[in-house]
Coordinates of N, CA and C in Angstrom, one line a residue:
M1269 N -41.2 50.4 44.5 CA -41.7 49.1 44.3 C -43.1 48.9 44.8
S1270 N -43.9 48.3 44.0 CA -45.3 48.1 44.4 C -45.4 47.0 45.5
Q1271 N -46.6 47.0 46.2 CA -46.8 46.0 47.3 C -47.0 44.7 46.6
P1272 N -46.3 43.6 47.2 CA -46.5 42.3 46.7 C -47.9 41.8 46.8
D1273 N -48.4 41.0 45.9 CA -49.8 40.6 45.9 C -49.8 39.1 46.2
A1274 N -49.9 38.8 47.5 CA -49.9 37.4 48.0 C -51.2 36.8 47.8
S1275 N -52.3 37.5 47.5 CA -53.6 36.9 47.4 C -53.8 36.1 46.1
L1276 N -52.9 36.2 45.2 CA -53.2 35.6 43.9 C -52.8 34.1 43.8
L1277 N -52.3 33.6 44.9 CA -52.0 32.2 44.9 C -53.2 31.3 45.0
T1278 N -53.3 30.3 44.2 CA -54.4 29.4 44.2 C -54.3 28.5 45.4
P1279 N -55.4 27.9 45.9 CA -55.3 27.0 47.1 C -54.3 25.8 46.8
A1280 N -54.3 25.3 45.6 CA -53.4 24.2 45.2 C -51.9 24.6 45.5
E1281 N -51.6 25.8 45.2 CA -50.2 26.3 45.4 C -49.9 26.4 46.9
E1282 N -50.9 26.9 47.7 CA -50.7 27.0 49.1 C -50.5 25.6 49.7
T1283 N -51.2 24.6 49.3 CA -51.1 23.3 49.8 C -49.8 22.7 49.3
A1284 N -49.2 23.2 48.3 CA -47.9 22.7 47.8 C -46.8 23.1 48.6
G1285 N -47.1 23.8 49.7 CA -46.0 24.2 50.7 C -45.6 25.6 50.6
L1286 N -46.2 26.5 49.9 CA -45.8 27.9 49.8 C -46.9 28.7 50.4
D1287 N -46.7 29.3 51.5 CA -47.5 30.3 52.1 C -47.0 31.6 51.6
P1288 N -47.7 32.4 50.8 CA -47.1 33.6 50.2 C -46.6 34.6 51.2
I1289 N -47.3 34.7 52.4 CA -47.0 35.7 53.4 C -45.6 35.3 54.0
K1290 N -45.5 34.0 54.4 CA -44.3 33.6 55.0 C -43.1 33.6 54.0
A1291 N -43.4 33.3 52.7 CA -42.4 33.3 51.7 C -41.9 34.7 51.5
L1292 N -42.8 35.7 51.3 CA -42.3 37.1 51.1 C -41.7 37.6 52.3
S1293 N -42.1 37.2 53.5 CA -41.5 37.7 54.8 C -40.1 37.2 54.9
A1294 N -39.8 36.0 54.4 CA -38.5 35.5 54.5 C -37.5 36.4 53.7
L1295 N -38.0 37.1 52.7 CA -37.1 38.0 51.9 C -36.9 39.3 52.5
D1296 N -37.4 39.6 53.8 CA -37.1 40.8 54.5 C -35.6 40.8 54.9
D1297 N -35.0 39.6 55.0 CA -33.6 39.5 55.3 C -32.8 39.7 54.1
T1298 N -31.8 40.6 54.1 CA -31.0 40.9 52.9 C -30.2 39.7 52.4
T1299 N -29.7 38.9 53.4 CA -28.9 37.8 52.9 C -29.8 36.8 52.2
R1300 N -31.0 36.5 52.7 CA -31.8 35.6 52.0 C -32.3 36.1 50.6
A1301 N -32.5 37.4 50.6 CA -32.9 38.0 49.3 C -31.7 37.9 48.3
N1302 N -30.5 38.1 48.8 CA -29.3 37.9 48.0 C -29.1 36.5 47.5
I1303 N -29.4 35.5 48.3 CA -29.3 34.1 48.0 C -30.3 33.8 46.8
I1304 N -31.5 34.3 47.0 CA -32.5 34.1 45.9 C -32.0 34.8 44.6
G1305 N -31.5 36.0 44.7 CA -30.9 36.7 43.5 C -29.8 35.9 42.9
T1306 N -29.0 35.2 43.7 CA -27.9 34.4 43.2 C -28.5 33.2 42.4
I1307 N -29.5 32.6 43.0 CA -30.2 31.4 42.3 C -30.8 31.9 41.0
V1308 N -31.5 33.0 41.0 CA -32.2 33.5 39.8 C -31.1 33.9 38.7
G1309 N -30.0 34.5 39.2 CA -29.0 34.9 38.2 C -28.1 33.8 37.7
H1310 N -28.0 32.7 38.4 CA -27.1 31.6 38.0 C -27.4 31.2 36.6
P1311 N -26.4 30.9 35.8 CA -26.7 30.5 34.4 C -27.5 29.3 34.2
K1312 N -27.5 28.4 35.2 CA -28.2 27.2 35.1 C -29.4 27.2 36.1
G1313 N -29.6 28.3 36.8 CA -30.7 28.4 37.7 C -30.7 27.5 38.9
A1314 N -29.5 26.9 39.2 CA -29.4 25.9 40.3 C -27.9 25.9 40.7
P1315 N -27.5 26.9 41.5 CA -26.1 26.8 42.0 C -25.9 25.8 43.1
S1316 N -24.7 25.4 43.2 CA -24.3 24.5 44.4 C -24.0 25.4 45.6
K1317 N -23.8 24.8 46.7 CA -23.4 25.6 47.9 C -22.1 26.3 47.7
K1318 N -21.2 25.6 47.0 CA -19.8 26.2 46.8 C -20.0 27.5 46.0
E1319 N -20.9 27.5 45.0 CA -21.1 28.7 44.2 C -21.8 29.7 45.0
L1320 N -22.8 29.4 45.8 CA -23.5 30.3 46.7 C -22.5 31.0 47.6
E1321 N -21.6 30.2 48.2 CA -20.5 30.8 49.1 C -19.7 31.8 48.3
Y1322 N -19.3 31.4 47.1 CA -18.4 32.3 46.3 C -19.1 33.7 46.0
Y1323 N -20.4 33.6 45.6 CA -21.1 34.8 45.2 C -21.7 35.6 46.4
N1324 N -21.6 35.0 47.6 CA -22.0 35.7 48.8 C -20.9 35.6 49.8
P1325 N -19.7 36.2 49.5 CA -18.5 36.0 50.3 C -18.6 36.5 51.8
S1326 N -19.5 37.4 52.1 CA -19.6 37.9 53.4 C -20.4 37.0 54.4
V1327 N -21.0 35.9 53.8 CA -21.8 35.0 54.6 C -21.0 33.8 55.0
A1328 N -20.9 33.5 56.3 CA -20.3 32.3 56.7 C -21.0 31.0 56.2
A1329 N -20.3 30.0 56.0 CA -20.9 28.7 55.5 C -22.0 28.2 56.3
S1330 N -21.8 28.3 57.6 CA -22.9 27.8 58.5 C -24.1 28.7 58.5
T1331 N -23.9 30.0 58.4 CA -25.0 30.9 58.2 C -25.7 30.7 56.9
L1332 N -25.0 30.5 55.8 CA -25.6 30.2 54.5 C -26.5 29.0 54.6
T1333 N -26.0 27.9 55.3 CA -26.8 26.7 55.5 C -28.1 27.0 56.2
D1334 N -28.0 27.8 57.2 CA -29.2 28.2 58.0 C -30.2 28.9 57.1
H1335 N -29.7 29.9 56.3 CA -30.6 30.6 55.4 C -31.2 29.7 54.3
L1336 N -30.4 28.8 53.8 CA -30.9 27.9 52.8 C -32.0 27.0 53.4
T1337 N -31.8 26.5 54.6 CA -32.8 25.7 55.3 C -34.1 26.5 55.4
H1338 N -34.0 27.8 55.8 CA -35.2 28.6 56.0 C -35.9 28.8 54.7
L1339 N -35.2 29.1 53.6 CA -35.8 29.3 52.3 C -36.5 28.1 51.8
E1340 N -35.9 26.9 52.1 CA -36.5 25.7 51.7 C -37.8 25.4 52.6
E1341 N -37.7 25.7 53.9 CA -38.9 25.5 54.8 C -40.1 26.3 54.3
V1342 N -39.9 27.5 53.9 CA -41.0 28.4 53.5 C -41.4 28.1 52.0
G1343 N -40.7 27.2 51.3 CA -41.2 26.8 50.0 C -40.6 27.6 48.8
L1344 N -39.6 28.4 49.1 CA -39.1 29.2 48.0 C -38.0 28.5 47.2
I1345 N -37.3 27.6 47.8 CA -36.3 26.8 47.1 C -36.4 25.3 47.4
E1346 N -35.8 24.6 46.5 CA -35.8 23.1 46.7 C -34.4 22.6 46.4
V1347 N -34.0 21.5 47.0 CA -32.7 20.9 46.8 C -32.8 19.8 45.7
V1348 N -32.0 19.8 44.7 CA -31.9 18.8 43.8 C -30.5 18.2 43.8
E1349 N -30.5 16.9 43.6 CA -29.2 16.2 43.6 C -29.0 15.4 42.4
R1350 N -27.8 15.3 41.9 CA -27.4 14.5 40.8 C -26.7 13.3 41.3
D1351 N -26.6 12.3 40.4 CA -25.9 11.1 40.7 C -24.4 11.4 40.9
R1352 N -23.8 10.9 41.9 CA -22.4 11.2 42.1 C -21.4 10.5 41.2
E1353 N -22.0 9.5 40.5 CA -21.1 8.7 39.6 C -20.6 9.6 38.5
G1354 N -19.3 9.5 38.2 CA -18.7 10.3 37.2 C -18.2 11.6 37.6
L1355 N -18.5 12.0 38.8 CA -18.0 13.3 39.3 C -16.6 13.2 39.8
E1356 N -15.8 14.2 39.6 CA -14.4 14.2 40.2 C -14.5 14.7 41.6
R1357 N -13.5 14.4 42.4 CA -13.4 14.8 43.8 C -13.7 16.3 43.9
G1358 N -14.6 16.7 44.8 CA -14.8 18.1 45.0 C -15.9 18.7 44.1
Q1359 N -16.3 18.0 43.1 CA -17.4 18.6 42.2 C -18.7 18.5 43.0
P1360 N -19.6 19.5 42.8 CA -20.8 19.5 43.5 C -21.8 18.5 43.0
Y1361 N -22.7 18.0 43.8 CA -23.8 17.1 43.4 C -25.1 17.6 43.9
R1362 N -25.1 18.6 44.9 CA -26.4 19.1 45.4 C -26.5 20.6 44.9
F1363 N -27.7 20.9 44.5 CA -28.0 22.2 43.9 C -29.3 22.8 44.5
F1364 N -29.4 24.1 44.4 CA -30.5 24.8 45.0 C -31.2 25.6 43.8
Q1365 N -32.5 25.4 43.7 CA -33.3 26.0 42.7 C -34.6 26.6 43.2
L1366 N -35.2 27.5 42.6 CA -36.5 28.0 43.0 C -37.5 27.0 42.8
T1367 N -38.5 27.0 43.6 CA -39.7 26.1 43.3 C -40.5 26.8 42.3
D1368 N -41.4 26.0 41.6 CA -42.3 26.6 40.6 C -43.2 27.6 41.2
A1369 N -43.7 27.3 42.5 CA -44.6 28.3 43.1 C -43.9 29.6 43.5
A1370 N -42.6 29.5 43.8 CA -41.9 30.7 44.1 C -41.7 31.6 42.8
R1371 N -41.4 30.9 41.7 CA -41.2 31.7 40.5 C -42.5 32.3 40.1
E1372 N -43.6 31.6 40.3 CA -45.0 32.2 40.0 C -45.2 33.4 40.8
L1373 N -45.0 33.3 42.1 CA -45.2 34.4 43.1 C -44.3 35.6 42.7
F1374 N -43.0 35.4 42.4 CA -42.1 36.4 42.0 C -42.6 37.1 40.7
D1375 N -43.0 36.3 39.7 CA -43.5 36.8 38.4 C -44.7 37.7 38.6
R1376 N -45.6 37.3 39.4 CA -46.9 38.1 39.7 C -46.6 39.4 40.3
N1377 N -45.5 39.4 41.1 CA -45.2 40.6 41.9 C -43.9 41.4 41.3
D1378 N -43.5 41.1 40.1 CA -42.4 41.7 39.5 C -41.1 41.7 40.4
L1379 N -40.8 40.5 41.0 CA -39.7 40.4 41.8 C -38.7 39.4 41.2
F1380 N -37.4 39.6 41.4 CA -36.4 38.7 40.9 C -36.5 38.4 39.4
E1381 N -36.6 39.4 38.6 CA -36.7 39.2 37.2 C -35.4 38.6 36.6
P1382 N -35.6 37.4 36.0 CA -34.4 36.6 35.6 C -33.4 37.3 34.7
D1383 N -33.9 38.0 33.7 CA -33.0 38.7 32.8 C -32.0 39.7 33.4
A1384 N -32.6 40.4 34.4 CA -31.8 41.4 35.1 C -30.7 40.8 35.9
Y1385 N -31.1 39.8 36.7 CA -30.1 39.1 37.5 C -29.1 38.3 36.7
Q1386 N -29.5 37.7 35.6 CA -28.6 37.0 34.8 C -27.6 37.9 34.1
A1387 N -28.0 39.1 33.8 CA -27.1 40.1 33.2 C -26.0 40.5 34.3
M1388 N -26.5 40.8 35.5 CA -25.5 41.1 36.6 C -24.6 40.0 36.8
F1389 N -25.1 38.8 36.8 CA -24.3 37.6 37.1 C -23.2 37.4 36.1
A1390 N -23.5 37.7 34.9 CA -22.5 37.5 33.8 C -21.3 38.4 34.0
E1391 N -21.5 39.5 34.7 CA -20.4 40.5 34.9 C -19.4 40.1 36.0
V1392 N -19.8 39.1 36.8 CA -19.0 38.7 37.9 C -17.7 37.9 37.4
E1393 N -16.6 38.3 38.0 CA -15.3 37.6 37.7 C -15.4 36.3 38.4
K1394 N -15.0 35.2 37.7 CA -15.1 33.8 38.3 C -13.7 33.2 38.3
T1395 N -13.5 32.5 39.3 CA -12.3 31.7 39.4 C -12.4 30.4 38.6
D1396 N -11.3 29.8 38.3 CA -11.3 28.5 37.6 C -12.2 27.5 38.3
E1397 N -12.1 27.5 39.6 CA -12.8 26.5 40.5 C -14.3 26.8 40.3
I1398 N -14.8 28.0 40.3 CA -16.2 28.3 40.2 C -16.7 28.0 38.8
E1399 N -15.8 28.3 37.8 CA -16.2 28.0 36.4 C -16.4 26.5 36.2
A1400 N -15.5 25.7 36.9 CA -15.6 24.2 36.9 C -16.9 23.8 37.6
A1401 N -17.3 24.4 38.7 CA -18.5 24.1 39.4 C -19.7 24.4 38.6
E1402 N -19.7 25.5 37.9 CA -20.8 25.9 37.0 C -21.0 24.9 35.8
A1403 N -19.9 24.3 35.4 CA -19.9 23.4 34.3 C -20.5 22.1 34.6
V1404 N -20.6 21.7 35.9 CA -21.1 20.4 36.3 C -22.6 20.3 35.8
E1405 N -22.9 19.2 35.3 CA -24.3 18.9 34.8 C -25.2 19.0 36.0
R1406 N -26.4 19.6 35.8 CA -27.4 19.7 36.9 C -28.3 18.5 36.7
P1407 N -29.0 18.1 37.7 CA -30.0 17.0 37.6 C -31.1 17.3 36.6
D1408 N -31.5 16.2 35.9 CA -32.6 16.3 35.1 C -33.9 16.6 35.9
G1409 N -34.8 17.3 35.4 CA -36.0 17.6 36.2 C -36.7 18.7 35.5
R1410 N -37.4 19.5 36.2 CA -38.1 20.6 35.6 C -37.1 21.6 35.1
S1411 N -37.6 22.3 34.1 CA -36.7 23.3 33.5 C -36.5 24.5 34.4
T1412 N -35.3 25.1 34.4 CA -35.1 26.3 35.2 C -35.0 27.5 34.4
N1413 N -35.3 28.6 35.1 CA -35.4 30.0 34.4 C -35.6 29.9 33.0

């Protein structure tokens, strides 16, 4: 794998909350890299915490929360919420997606290529509960993957 090129971010992107060195350093942790891979591979590009727990079964829920917080702090992911009206009990309303700056950084450095992760993701066996979680409408906003 080639060396990531953190120098290509424009000043506007750096002020948008993404320091490329901190962002790429956050991915030195295998669990955080796997979380990013799960987000990239998710069919809607924005999994709920329930889905992240399912696809990363070796990670305790509290540890997952800590990793999500760190990824958000360095500007790689953002939390989006949908209106709870019309949701059935237990259906997710909070979702995690890449920031635009993170996707740009990954694209420039050939990291987390969406097609490859989505192909792997499609092979995973899903429970009815996870299929129902995936079917929940995500918030309107910027387009994902």
